[in-house]
Amino acid sequence: MLRRILLILAMLLIVGLVFLLGTTQGLKSALIFADRLSGNQASISAERVEGRLLGHFILHQAKLETPTLSVELNHTELAWNPGKLLQGEISINTLNLAGGKVSLGTSESDDKPTEKDNRWLPNVTLEALKISSVVVETDSNTYPIDSITGQAGLHAGILTLSNAQFKMPDLTASVAGAVNLMQTSVEELNLQWDWQPAAMLLPVQGS
C-alpha cells in the first residue's frame, strides 16, 4: 500500500515538473511563483508569454521592480541549453532585449563599503547578446542605447567579453577583454571608441 502511494506521488511530481518546465502555462506559473517568492524585495511580471521555461521563451512587456532597480522591456527572448546544467554551466544560446527602460536608483547602503562574496558565481556562457532601443536612467542622467551586441562568458569568477559592440547616438565602441570579479581587477582589455557629438564636425577617436 505504501509503495503504491509513493509511486503515485512520484508520478504526480513528474507530471508537475513537466507542466512547469515544458508548457507555456507552466512558464506563467513560474513567473507568478517567482513574484510571490521575492516578497517585498522584488516584483516580476509580464503581460504575455510564449514558449517554455526549459529551452526557449519570450516575454512581452516584462517588468522587474526592486528598491533600487526598475526594468521595463517590450520584448525579452531567451534560448538556452538546459542539458548543460548537468555539467555545472548555464549555457545561453541567445538573449534578445528590445525596447524599454532601465532605471537605476540608490539605496542608503550604496555609500557603505561591503565585502563581496563571489565564491558562488556560476559558470555562464552567452553565445549571442542583442540589446536594442533601451534607455538607461540614473538619478541625474539619461543614456539612450541604440544597440549592444556581443558574446560573453563567466568562468571561475572571470568575466570575458568578445566582439562586444556598443552604439549610442553620439558614441560607438567595441570592447574585448576579461575582468576578474573575484579580485575586481582587469585581466585584459581592448577598447576602441568613436565619439561625435552633434556640435562637432569631426569625430574624436581613441583606444
JSON list of N, CA and C in Angstrom, two decimals, residues 158-162 175-181 184-191:
[
{"chain": "A", "resi": 158, "resn": "ILE", "atom": "N", "xyz": [35.82, 34.89, -13.67]},
{"chain": "A", "resi": 158, "resn": "ILE", "atom": "CA", "xyz": [36.39, 35.80, -14.67]},
{"chain": "A", "resi": 158, "resn": "ILE", "atom": "C", "xyz": [35.35, 36.05, -15.77]},
{"chain": "A", "resi": 159, "resn": "LEU", "atom": "N", "xyz": [34.99, 37.31, -15.94]},
{"chain": "A", "resi": 159, "resn": "LEU", "atom": "CA", "xyz": [34.04, 37.72, -16.96]},
{"chain": "A", "resi": 159, "resn": "LEU", "atom": "C", "xyz": [34.80, 38.08, -18.24]},
{"chain": "A", "resi": 160, "resn": "THR", "atom": "N", "xyz": [34.46, 37.42, -19.34]},
{"chain": "A", "resi": 160, "resn": "THR", "atom": "CA", "xyz": [35.11, 37.70, -20.62]},
{"chain": "A", "resi": 160, "resn": "THR", "atom": "C", "xyz": [34.09, 38.28, -21.60]},
{"chain": "A", "resi": 161, "resn": "LEU", "atom": "N", "xyz": [34.54, 39.25, -22.39]},
{"chain": "A", "resi": 161, "resn": "LEU", "atom": "CA", "xyz": [33.72, 39.85, -23.44]},
{"chain": "A", "resi": 161, "resn": "LEU", "atom": "C", "xyz": [34.45, 39.69, -24.77]},
{"chain": "A", "resi": 162, "resn": "SER", "atom": "N", "xyz": [33.70, 39.34, -25.80]},
{"chain": "A", "resi": 162, "resn": "SER", "atom": "CA", "xyz": [34.30, 39.24, -27.13]},
{"chain": "A", "resi": 162, "resn": "SER", "atom": "C", "xyz": [33.31, 39.77, -28.17]},
{"chain": "A", "resi": 175, "resn": "VAL", "atom": "N", "xyz": [34.50, 46.46, -27.52]},
{"chain": "A", "resi": 175, "resn": "VAL", "atom": "CA", "xyz": [35.22, 46.05, -26.31]},
{"chain": "A", "resi": 175, "resn": "VAL", "atom": "C", "xyz": [35.47, 44.55, -26.36]},
{"chain": "A", "resi": 176, "resn": "ALA", "atom": "N", "xyz": [36.67, 44.16, -25.97]},
{"chain": "A", "resi": 176, "resn": "ALA", "atom": "CA", "xyz": [37.02, 42.76, -25.80]},
{"chain": "A", "resi": 176, "resn": "ALA", "atom": "C", "xyz": [38.00, 42.66, -24.64]},
{"chain": "A", "resi": 177, "resn": "GLY", "atom": "N", "xyz": [37.84, 41.65, -23.81]},
{"chain": "A", "resi": 177, "resn": "GLY", "atom": "CA", "xyz": [38.76, 41.52, -22.69]},
{"chain": "A", "resi": 177, "resn": "GLY", "atom": "C", "xyz": [38.21, 40.67, -21.59]},
{"chain": "A", "resi": 178, "resn": "ALA", "atom": "N", "xyz": [38.85, 40.74, -20.43]},
{"chain": "A", "resi": 178, "resn": "ALA", "atom": "CA", "xyz": [38.46, 39.91, -19.30]},
{"chain": "A", "resi": 178, "resn": "ALA", "atom": "C", "xyz": [38.62, 40.69, -18.00]},
{"chain": "A", "resi": 179, "resn": "VAL", "atom": "N", "xyz": [37.67, 40.47, -17.10]},
{"chain": "A", "resi": 179, "resn": "VAL", "atom": "CA", "xyz": [37.69, 41.11, -15.78]},
{"chain": "A", "resi": 179, "resn": "VAL", "atom": "C", "xyz": [37.55, 40.04, -14.72]},
{"chain": "A", "resi": 180, "resn": "ASN", "atom": "N", "xyz": [38.44, 40.07, -13.74]},
{"chain": "A", "resi": 180, "resn": "ASN", "atom": "CA", "xyz": [38.39, 39.11, -12.64]},
{"chain": "A", "resi": 180, "resn": "ASN", "atom": "C", "xyz": [37.46, 39.65, -11.56]},
{"chain": "A", "resi": 181, "resn": "LEU", "atom": "N", "xyz": [36.25, 39.09, -11.47]},
{"chain": "A", "resi": 181, "resn": "LEU", "atom": "CA", "xyz": [35.28, 39.57, -10.50]},
{"chain": "A", "resi": 181, "resn": "LEU", "atom": "C", "xyz": [35.63, 39.16, -9.08]},
{"chain": "A", "resi": 184, "resn": "THR", "atom": "N", "xyz": [38.19, 41.93, -8.50]},
{"chain": "A", "resi": 184, "resn": "THR", "atom": "CA", "xyz": [37.80, 43.22, -9.07]},
{"chain": "A", "resi": 184, "resn": "THR", "atom": "C", "xyz": [38.98, 43.86, -9.80]},
{"chain": "A", "resi": 185, "resn": "SER", "atom": "N", "xyz": [39.57, 43.10, -10.71]},
{"chain": "A", "resi": 185, "resn": "SER", "atom": "CA", "xyz": [40.72, 43.60, -11.47]},
{"chain": "A", "resi": 185, "resn": "SER", "atom": "C", "xyz": [40.54, 43.26, -12.94]},
{"chain": "A", "resi": 186, "resn": "VAL", "atom": "N", "xyz": [41.14, 44.07, -13.81]},
{"chain": "A", "resi": 186, "resn": "VAL", "atom": "CA", "xyz": [41.08, 43.86, -15.25]},
{"chain": "A", "resi": 186, "resn": "VAL", "atom": "C", "xyz": [42.22, 42.95, -15.68]},
{"chain": "A", "resi": 187, "resn": "GLU", "atom": "N", "xyz": [41.89, 41.81, -16.26]},
{"chain": "A", "resi": 187, "resn": "GLU", "atom": "CA", "xyz": [42.91, 40.89, -16.75]},
{"chain": "A", "resi": 187, "resn": "GLU", "atom": "C", "xyz": [43.46, 41.36, -18.09]},
{"chain": "A", "resi": 188, "resn": "GLU", "atom": "N", "xyz": [42.55, 41.77, -18.96]},
{"chain": "A", "resi": 188, "resn": "GLU", "atom": "CA", "xyz": [42.93, 42.19, -20.30]},
{"chain": "A", "resi": 188, "resn": "GLU", "atom": "C", "xyz": [41.77, 43.00, -20.87]},
{"chain": "A", "resi": 189, "resn": "LEU", "atom": "N", "xyz": [42.08, 44.09, -21.55]},
{"chain": "A", "resi": 189, "resn": "LEU", "atom": "CA", "xyz": [41.01, 44.92, -22.09]},
{"chain": "A", "resi": 189, "resn": "LEU", "atom": "C", "xyz": [41.46, 45.61, -23.37]},
{"chain": "A", "resi": 190, "resn": "ASN", "atom": "N", "xyz": [40.64, 45.48, -24.40]},
{"chain": "A", "resi": 190, "resn": "ASN", "atom": "CA", "xyz": [40.89, 46.16, -25.67]},
{"chain": "A", "resi": 190, "resn": "ASN", "atom": "C", "xyz": [39.66, 47.00, -25.99]},
{"chain": "A", "resi": 191, "resn": "LEU", "atom": "N", "xyz": [39.81, 48.33, -25.95]},
{"chain": "A", "resi": 191, "resn": "LEU", "atom": "CA", "xyz": [38.69, 49.24, -26.14]},
{"chain": "A", "resi": 191, "resn": "LEU", "atom": "C", "xyz": [39.00, 50.21, -27.28]}
]
